[in-house]
Coordinates of C-alpha atoms in Angstrom, one line a residue:
Chain A
M1 CA 28.1 -6.3 7.7
T2 CA 28.2 -8.3 4.6
E3 CA 29.4 -11.7 5.6
W4 CA 26.4 -12.5 7.7
L5 CA 24.1 -13.5 4.7
P6 CA 25.8 -15.6 2.2
T7 CA 22.6 -17.0 0.5
L8 CA 18.9 -16.7 0.4
I9 CA 18.6 -20.4 -0.3
T10 CA 16.9 -22.6 2.4
K11 CA 15.9 -26.2 2.4
T12 CA 12.3 -25.7 3.5
P13 CA 9.6 -22.9 3.8
G14 CA 10.0 -23.3 7.5
E15 CA 13.7 -22.4 7.3
G16 CA 12.9 -19.6 4.9
S17 CA 10.5 -18.0 7.6
D18 CA 13.3 -18.3 10.1
L19 CA 15.5 -16.4 7.5
A20 CA 12.9 -13.7 7.0
V21 CA 12.9 -13.0 10.8
K22 CA 16.6 -12.7 10.6
L23 CA 16.4 -10.2 7.8
S24 CA 13.9 -8.1 9.7
R25 CA 16.2 -7.9 12.7
V26 CA 19.0 -7.0 10.5
A27 CA 17.1 -4.1 9.1
V28 CA 16.3 -2.7 12.6
K29 CA 20.1 -3.2 13.6
L30 CA 21.2 -1.3 10.6
T31 CA 18.6 1.6 11.6
Q32 CA 19.4 1.7 15.2
P33 CA 23.1 0.1 15.7
D34 CA 23.1 0.7 19.4
A35 CA 22.5 -2.8 20.9
E36 CA 21.5 -1.3 24.3
T37 CA 18.8 0.9 22.7
R38 CA 17.4 -2.0 20.8
D39 CA 17.3 -4.1 23.9
R40 CA 15.4 -1.3 25.6
L41 CA 12.9 -1.1 22.8
R42 CA 12.2 -4.7 22.3
P43 CA 9.8 -5.2 25.0
V44 CA 8.1 -2.0 24.1
Y45 CA 6.8 -3.6 20.7
A46 CA 6.8 -7.3 21.8
E47 CA 4.0 -6.4 24.3
N48 CA 2.1 -4.1 22.1
A49 CA -0.5 -5.7 19.7
D50 CA -0.1 -3.1 17.0
S51 CA 3.7 -3.1 17.1
L52 CA 3.7 -6.9 16.8
I53 CA 1.4 -6.7 13.7
A54 CA 3.7 -4.1 12.2
A55 CA 6.9 -6.2 13.0
S56 CA 5.1 -9.3 11.4
Q57 CA 4.3 -7.2 8.2
V58 CA 8.1 -6.7 7.8
V59 CA 8.7 -10.5 8.3
A60 CA 5.9 -11.2 5.6
T61 CA 7.7 -8.8 3.1
H62 CA 11.0 -10.5 3.6
F63 CA 9.3 -14.0 3.4
A64 CA 7.9 -13.1 -0.1
T65 CA 11.5 -12.2 -1.1
V66 CA 12.9 -15.4 0.5
A67 CA 10.2 -17.6 -1.1
A68 CA 10.8 -16.1 -4.6
A69 CA 14.5 -16.9 -4.2
N70 CA 13.8 -20.4 -3.5
D71 CA 11.3 -20.7 -6.4
Y72 CA 8.7 -21.3 -3.6
W73 CA 10.4 -24.6 -2.7
R74 CA 8.4 -26.3 -5.5
A75 CA 11.5 -28.6 -6.3
A76 CA 11.4 -29.9 -2.6
R77 CA 7.7 -31.2 -3.0
Chain B
M1 CA 10.9 -24.3 14.4
T2 CA 11.5 -25.5 10.8
E3 CA 9.4 -28.6 10.6
W4 CA 6.1 -27.0 10.7
L5 CA 5.9 -25.8 7.1
P6 CA 7.0 -28.5 4.6
T7 CA 5.3 -26.9 1.6
L8 CA 3.5 -23.9 0.3
I9 CA 1.4 -25.9 -2.0
T10 CA -2.2 -26.2 -1.4
K11 CA -5.2 -27.6 -3.5
T12 CA -7.4 -24.7 -3.6
P13 CA -7.2 -20.7 -3.2
G14 CA -9.2 -21.3 -0.1
E15 CA -6.7 -23.5 1.5
G16 CA -4.1 -21.1 0.6
S17 CA -5.8 -18.4 2.4
D18 CA -5.7 -20.8 5.6
L19 CA -2.0 -21.0 5.0
A20 CA -1.6 -17.4 4.8
V21 CA -3.4 -16.9 8.1
K22 CA -1.1 -19.5 9.6
L23 CA 2.1 -17.8 8.3
S24 CA 0.9 -14.6 9.8
R25 CA 0.4 -16.1 13.2
V26 CA 3.9 -17.8 12.9
A27 CA 5.5 -14.4 12.3
V28 CA 3.9 -13.0 15.4
K29 CA 5.0 -16.1 17.3
L30 CA 8.7 -15.6 16.3
T31 CA 8.6 -12.1 17.5
Q32 CA 6.8 -12.7 20.7
P33 CA 7.7 -16.3 21.6
D34 CA 5.8 -16.1 25.0
A35 CA 2.4 -17.9 24.5
E36 CA 0.8 -16.0 27.7
T37 CA 1.7 -12.6 26.2
R38 CA 0.4 -13.5 23.0
D39 CA -2.8 -14.8 24.6
R40 CA -3.2 -11.4 26.4
L41 CA -2.6 -9.3 23.4
R42 CA -5.1 -11.2 21.0
P43 CA -8.3 -9.7 22.3
V44 CA -6.6 -6.4 22.2
Y45 CA -6.3 -6.4 18.4
A46 CA -9.2 -8.7 17.5
E47 CA -11.6 -6.1 19.1
N48 CA -10.0 -3.1 17.5
A49 CA -10.9 -2.1 14.0
D50 CA -7.5 -0.6 12.9
S51 CA -5.7 -3.7 14.3
L52 CA -7.9 -6.1 12.5
I53 CA -7.1 -4.3 9.2
A54 CA -3.5 -4.1 9.8
A55 CA -3.5 -7.9 10.7
S56 CA -5.4 -8.6 7.5
Q57 CA -2.7 -6.6 5.6
V58 CA -0.2 -9.0 6.9
V59 CA -2.5 -12.0 5.6
A60 CA -2.9 -10.4 2.3
T61 CA 0.9 -10.2 1.9
H62 CA 1.5 -13.9 2.7
F63 CA -1.5 -14.7 0.5
A64 CA 0.2 -13.1 -2.5
T65 CA 3.2 -15.3 -1.7
V66 CA 1.3 -18.6 -1.3
A67 CA -0.7 -17.8 -4.6
A68 CA 2.5 -17.3 -6.5
A69 CA 3.9 -20.5 -5.2
N70 CA 0.8 -22.3 -6.4
D71 CA 1.0 -20.5 -9.8
Y72 CA -2.4 -19.0 -8.8
W73 CA -4.0 -22.5 -8.8
R74 CA -4.5 -22.2 -12.6
A75 CA -4.1 -25.8 -13.3
A76 CA -6.9 -26.6 -10.9
R77 CA -9.5 -24.7 -12.9
Chain C
M1 CA -13.4 -22.7 5.3
T2 CA -11.8 -24.0 2.1
E3 CA -14.7 -24.3 -0.2
W4 CA -15.6 -20.7 -0.4
L5 CA -12.8 -19.9 -3.0
P6 CA -12.5 -22.4 -5.8
T7 CA -10.6 -20.1 -8.2
L8 CA -8.9 -16.7 -8.4
I9 CA -10.0 -16.4 -12.3
T10 CA -12.5 -13.7 -13.1
K11 CA -13.8 -12.6 -16.5
T12 CA -13.1 -8.8 -16.0
P13 CA -10.8 -6.7 -13.9
G14 CA -14.0 -5.2 -12.5
E15 CA -15.1 -8.7 -11.2
G16 CA -11.4 -9.1 -10.1
S17 CA -11.9 -5.9 -7.9
D18 CA -15.0 -7.5 -6.4
L19 CA -13.1 -10.7 -5.5
A20 CA -10.2 -8.7 -3.9
V21 CA -12.8 -7.2 -1.5
K22 CA -14.1 -10.5 -0.8
L23 CA -10.5 -11.8 0.1
S24 CA -10.1 -8.8 2.4
R25 CA -13.2 -9.6 4.2
V26 CA -12.2 -13.2 4.6
A27 CA -8.9 -12.2 6.2
V28 CA -10.6 -10.1 8.7
K29 CA -13.2 -13.0 9.3
L30 CA -10.3 -15.4 9.9
T31 CA -8.8 -13.1 12.5
Q32 CA -12.0 -12.2 14.3
P33 CA -14.4 -15.2 13.6
D34 CA -17.2 -13.7 15.9
A35 CA -19.7 -12.2 13.5
E36 CA -21.2 -10.0 16.3
T37 CA -17.8 -8.3 17.0
R38 CA -17.2 -7.8 13.3
D39 CA -20.6 -6.1 12.9
R40 CA -19.8 -3.9 15.9
L41 CA -16.5 -2.8 14.4
R42 CA -17.6 -2.2 10.8
P43 CA -19.1 1.2 11.4
V44 CA -16.0 2.4 13.4
Y45 CA -13.7 1.8 10.4
A46 CA -16.2 2.5 7.6
E47 CA -16.7 6.0 9.0
N48 CA -13.1 6.8 9.8
A49 CA -11.1 8.3 6.9
D50 CA -7.6 6.6 7.8
S51 CA -9.3 3.2 8.5
L52 CA -11.0 3.4 5.2
I53 CA -7.6 4.0 3.4
A54 CA -6.0 1.2 5.3
A55 CA -8.8 -1.1 4.4
S56 CA -8.4 -0.1 0.7
Q57 CA -4.8 -0.9 1.1
V58 CA -5.5 -4.5 2.0
V59 CA -8.0 -4.6 -1.1
A60 CA -5.2 -3.2 -3.4
T61 CA -2.8 -6.0 -2.2
H62 CA -5.3 -8.8 -3.0
F63 CA -6.2 -7.0 -6.2
A64 CA -2.5 -7.2 -7.4
T65 CA -2.6 -11.1 -6.6
V66 CA -6.0 -11.5 -8.5
A67 CA -4.8 -9.4 -11.5
A68 CA -1.6 -11.5 -11.7
A69 CA -3.6 -14.7 -11.6
N70 CA -5.6 -13.5 -14.4
D71 CA -2.7 -12.4 -16.4
Y72 CA -4.0 -9.0 -16.1
W73 CA -6.9 -9.8 -18.2
R74 CA -4.8 -9.3 -21.3
A75 CA -6.4 -12.0 -23.2
A76 CA -9.9 -10.5 -22.7
R77 CA -8.9 -7.2 -24.5
Chain D
M1 CA -20.2 -3.1 -10.2
T2 CA -18.3 -5.3 -12.7
E3 CA -18.7 -3.2 -15.9
W4 CA -16.7 0.0 -14.9
L5 CA -13.4 -1.6 -15.4
P6 CA -13.2 -3.5 -18.9
T7 CA -9.3 -3.4 -19.0
L8 CA -6.2 -2.6 -17.3
I9 CA -4.4 -1.5 -20.6
T10 CA -3.6 2.2 -20.9
K11 CA -1.7 4.1 -23.7
T12 CA 1.0 5.7 -21.5
P13 CA 2.2 5.6 -17.8
G14 CA 0.5 8.9 -17.1
E15 CA -2.9 7.3 -18.1
G16 CA -1.9 4.3 -16.0
S17 CA -1.4 6.6 -13.0
D18 CA -4.9 8.0 -13.6
L19 CA -6.3 4.5 -13.6
A20 CA -4.4 3.5 -10.4
V21 CA -6.2 6.7 -8.8
K22 CA -9.5 5.3 -10.0
L23 CA -8.9 1.9 -8.6
S24 CA -8.0 3.4 -5.3
R25 CA -11.3 5.2 -5.1
V26 CA -13.4 2.1 -6.1
A27 CA -11.8 0.2 -3.2
V28 CA -13.0 2.9 -0.9
K29 CA -16.3 2.9 -2.5
L30 CA -16.8 -0.9 -2.0
T31 CA -15.8 -0.6 1.7
Q32 CA -18.0 2.5 2.3
P33 CA -20.8 2.4 -0.2
D34 CA -22.6 5.6 1.1
A35 CA -21.6 8.5 -1.0
E36 CA -22.7 11.0 1.5
T37 CA -20.3 9.4 4.2
R38 CA -17.5 9.4 1.7
D39 CA -18.1 13.1 0.9
R40 CA -18.0 13.9 4.5
L41 CA -14.7 12.0 5.0
R42 CA -12.9 13.2 1.9
P43 CA -11.9 16.7 3.4
V44 CA -10.7 15.0 6.6
Y45 CA -8.0 13.0 4.8
A46 CA -7.2 15.3 1.9
E47 CA -6.2 18.0 4.4
N48 CA -4.2 15.6 6.7
A49 CA -0.5 15.1 5.7
D50 CA -0.4 11.5 7.0
S51 CA -3.8 10.5 5.4
L52 CA -2.6 12.0 2.1
I53 CA 0.6 9.8 2.3
A54 CA -1.5 6.6 3.1
A55 CA -3.8 7.3 0.3
S56 CA -0.8 7.8 -2.1
Q57 CA 0.5 4.3 -0.9
V58 CA -2.7 2.7 -2.0
V59 CA -2.3 4.6 -5.4
A60 CA 1.3 3.3 -5.6
T61 CA 0.3 -0.3 -4.9
H62 CA -2.4 0.0 -7.8
F63 CA 0.1 1.7 -10.2
A64 CA 2.5 -1.4 -9.7
T65 CA -0.3 -3.6 -10.9
V66 CA -1.4 -1.4 -13.8
A67 CA 2.4 -1.1 -14.9
A68 CA 2.8 -4.8 -14.9
A69 CA -0.4 -5.2 -16.8
N70 CA 0.9 -2.9 -19.5
D71 CA 4.3 -4.5 -19.5
Y72 CA 5.6 -1.2 -18.2
W73 CA 4.8 0.4 -21.5
R74 CA 8.1 -0.7 -22.9
A75 CA 6.5 -1.3 -26.4
A76 CA 5.4 2.4 -26.4
R77 CA 9.0 3.6 -26.0
Chain E
M1 CA -2.8 14.8 -16.6
T2 CA -1.6 12.1 -18.9
E3 CA 1.2 13.7 -20.9
W4 CA 3.6 14.3 -17.9
L5 CA 4.8 10.8 -18.0
P6 CA 5.6 9.4 -21.3
T7 CA 7.9 6.5 -20.2
L8 CA 9.2 4.6 -17.0
I9 CA 12.6 4.0 -18.7
T10 CA 15.6 5.8 -17.2
K11 CA 19.3 5.6 -17.8
T12 CA 20.4 4.6 -14.2
P13 CA 19.1 3.4 -11.1
G14 CA 19.7 7.0 -9.6
E15 CA 17.4 8.6 -12.3
G16 CA 14.7 5.7 -11.5
S17 CA 15.0 6.8 -7.9
D18 CA 14.2 10.5 -9.0
L19 CA 11.3 9.3 -11.1
A20 CA 10.0 7.3 -8.1
V21 CA 9.9 10.4 -6.1
K22 CA 8.1 12.3 -9.0
L23 CA 5.5 9.5 -9.1
S24 CA 4.8 9.7 -5.3
R25 CA 4.4 13.5 -5.6
V26 CA 1.9 13.0 -8.5
A27 CA -0.1 10.5 -6.4
V28 CA -0.5 13.1 -3.7
K29 CA -1.4 15.7 -6.2
L30 CA -4.2 13.6 -7.5
T31 CA -5.7 13.1 -4.2
Q32 CA -5.3 16.7 -3.1
P33 CA -5.3 18.9 -6.4
D34 CA -5.2 22.1 -4.5
A35 CA -1.5 23.4 -4.6
E36 CA -2.1 25.8 -1.6
T37 CA -3.2 23.0 0.6
R38 CA -0.3 20.7 -0.4
D39 CA 2.1 23.6 0.2
R40 CA 0.6 24.1 3.7
L41 CA 0.8 20.4 4.5
R42 CA 4.4 19.7 3.1
P43 CA 6.2 21.2 6.1
V44 CA 4.0 19.1 8.4
Y45 CA 5.2 15.8 7.1
A46 CA 8.7 16.9 6.1
E47 CA 9.5 17.7 9.8
N48 CA 7.8 14.7 11.2
A49 CA 9.8 11.5 11.5
D50 CA 7.0 9.1 11.1
S51 CA 5.5 11.0 8.1
L52 CA 9.0 11.0 6.5
I53 CA 9.2 7.3 6.9
A54 CA 5.7 6.8 5.4
A55 CA 6.7 9.0 2.5
S56 CA 9.7 7.1 1.8
Q57 CA 7.6 3.8 1.9
V58 CA 5.5 5.2 -1.0
V59 CA 8.8 6.0 -2.8
A60 CA 10.2 2.6 -2.3
T61 CA 7.0 1.1 -3.8
H62 CA 7.1 3.1 -7.0
F63 CA 11.0 2.5 -7.1
A64 CA 10.1 -1.3 -7.2
T65 CA 7.7 -0.6 -10.2
V66 CA 10.4 1.7 -12.0
A67 CA 13.2 -0.8 -11.4
A68 CA 11.2 -3.6 -12.8
A69 CA 10.2 -1.6 -15.8
N70 CA 13.8 -0.9 -16.5
D71 CA 14.8 -4.8 -16.0
Y72 CA 16.8 -3.6 -13.1
W73 CA 19.2 -1.8 -15.4
R74 CA 21.0 -5.0 -15.9
A75 CA 22.0 -4.2 -19.5
A76 CA 23.5 -0.9 -18.1
R77 CA 26.2 -2.9 -16.1
Chain F
M1 CA 21.3 13.2 -7.6
T2 CA 21.7 10.5 -10.3
E3 CA 25.3 9.5 -10.2
W4 CA 25.1 7.9 -6.7
L5 CA 23.6 4.7 -7.7
P6 CA 25.2 3.3 -10.9
T7 CA 23.9 -0.2 -10.4
L8 CA 21.7 -2.4 -8.2
I9 CA 24.0 -5.5 -8.5
T10 CA 25.8 -6.5 -5.5
K11 CA 28.1 -9.7 -4.7
T12 CA 26.1 -11.1 -1.8
P13 CA 22.7 -10.8 -0.2
G14 CA 24.4 -9.2 2.8
E15 CA 25.7 -6.3 0.4
G16 CA 22.1 -6.1 -1.1
S17 CA 20.9 -5.5 2.4
D18 CA 23.4 -2.7 2.9
L19 CA 22.2 -1.3 -0.6
A20 CA 18.6 -1.5 0.6
V21 CA 19.4 0.6 3.6
K22 CA 21.1 3.2 1.4
L23 CA 18.1 3.3 -0.9
S24 CA 15.9 4.0 2.1
R25 CA 17.9 6.8 3.3
V26 CA 18.1 8.4 -0.1
A27 CA 14.3 8.3 -0.3
V28 CA 14.1 10.2 3.0
K29 CA 16.8 12.7 1.8
L30 CA 14.8 13.3 -1.4
T31 CA 11.7 14.2 0.8
Q32 CA 13.6 16.3 3.3
P33 CA 16.6 17.7 1.5
D34 CA 17.7 19.8 4.7
A35 CA 20.6 17.8 6.4
E36 CA 20.0 19.7 9.6
T37 CA 16.2 18.7 9.9
R38 CA 17.1 15.1 9.1
D39 CA 19.9 15.2 11.8
R40 CA 17.3 16.5 14.3
L41 CA 14.7 13.8 13.3
R42 CA 17.0 10.7 13.3
P43 CA 17.1 10.2 17.1
V44 CA 13.3 10.6 17.2
Y45 CA 12.7 7.5 15.1
A46 CA 15.7 5.5 16.0
E47 CA 14.6 5.4 19.6
N48 CA 11.0 4.8 18.9
A49 CA 9.9 1.1 18.5
D50 CA 7.1 1.7 16.0
S51 CA 9.2 4.2 13.9
L52 CA 12.1 1.6 13.8
I53 CA 9.7 -1.1 12.5
A54 CA 8.3 1.4 9.9
A55 CA 11.7 2.1 8.8
S56 CA 12.7 -1.4 8.4
Q57 CA 9.6 -2.1 6.4
V58 CA 11.0 0.5 3.9
V59 CA 14.2 -1.4 4.0
A60 CA 12.4 -4.7 3.4
T61 CA 10.7 -3.2 0.4
H62 CA 14.0 -2.0 -1.1
F63 CA 15.6 -5.4 -0.3
A64 CA 12.8 -7.1 -2.4
T65 CA 13.9 -5.0 -5.4
V66 CA 17.4 -5.4 -4.9
A67 CA 17.1 -9.2 -4.4
A68 CA 15.1 -9.3 -7.7
A69 CA 17.8 -7.2 -9.5
N70 CA 20.3 -9.8 -8.5
D71 CA 18.3 -12.8 -9.4
Y72 CA 18.4 -13.6 -5.6
W73 CA 22.1 -14.2 -6.0
R74 CA 21.3 -17.8 -7.1
A75 CA 24.3 -17.8 -9.4
A76 CA 26.5 -17.1 -6.3
R77 CA 25.6 -20.1 -4.5

């Protein structure tokens, strides 16, 4: 499970946002390793407003980490 | 999905707040890509007090990131 | 919407706390722009213990940002 | 409302913890200014396990801010 | 209540984790000072999956603070 | 309980993610020390969408700490 994420460095904030989503999905995967169960649960939260907000809170937390790792892409300005 | 966010730098804290809202909406979009479903869910949480608070927590988390990226707009003082 | 917040700098931690509350309200306003709906929802969460705690969590998150912006008001000691 | 908090500096981590609790209460007070309503709500969350945990999450967030303000009391070691 | 926590410095990350748990319990204690009530509530959340997760979120927040205080125990490597 | 975590340093972000999951489980263990109860609760949250999201929020918080400890694995680039 350790080869999937060689670096937190991305070219742009947009790519950093994609990585934050990926990190969020991995955390779910590590808690519920069964793909079938995850597939069953996905529509449950993707169509529930409060679950969507909670999921985007996890993404926001990971985005903060990725942004810090990239020194907020200041050099790319 | 990576071209939409070239920088986290904004001129003022107010613009930073707008960007934090934009980042929050993108995180929802990445979790629920279907625009029709999102349109259906929006009134659900926009008219529910607890959902609104939860949504503003996500915004607060992104604002912290954007503020750090801009060194808290200290130079703009 | 960008002129309302020219700076995150305040004189004291107490004023910083006021600003954190203001930031929290703005985040709600950006999610639910309709003033009438917000007025209708306010008593719902202001008289519910769990909603109040959730709202104060948002304030705490913004206060952390404002405190960092002000270098924790150490110079004002 | 701005004179009540002249500094975030405390002598020990223990006093910092007390300040974090004070900051949490102020945030609630700013959201629900009516003392009578707050008095009515207090037993509701103080005797509910999940509310207590949520309240202590707010305290933890403020404690992080106060700890950073005090440079984690390293000099006091 | 201020003598119980003279320092945030610990020897190892493991001891830091213990301290984070202690900080979480203190926050609950400060919100609900009555020991009997706390004893009554403990089994409620210790046997509820969502409460346990919420409690471990508080611990995670405190662990972040303790880890920063100890400069992430890098010197102990 | 203090020997299990000698360091927060990992080789890659992927290993850091594994460590974040481990830290999350330890926090649950410290709150509910009875292994049998934990085993009983695990399927409850692992098959509930909202619980899974909440659990991954705890992991995200720990990942932020581990990432900072490793200076975001920038040297490993």
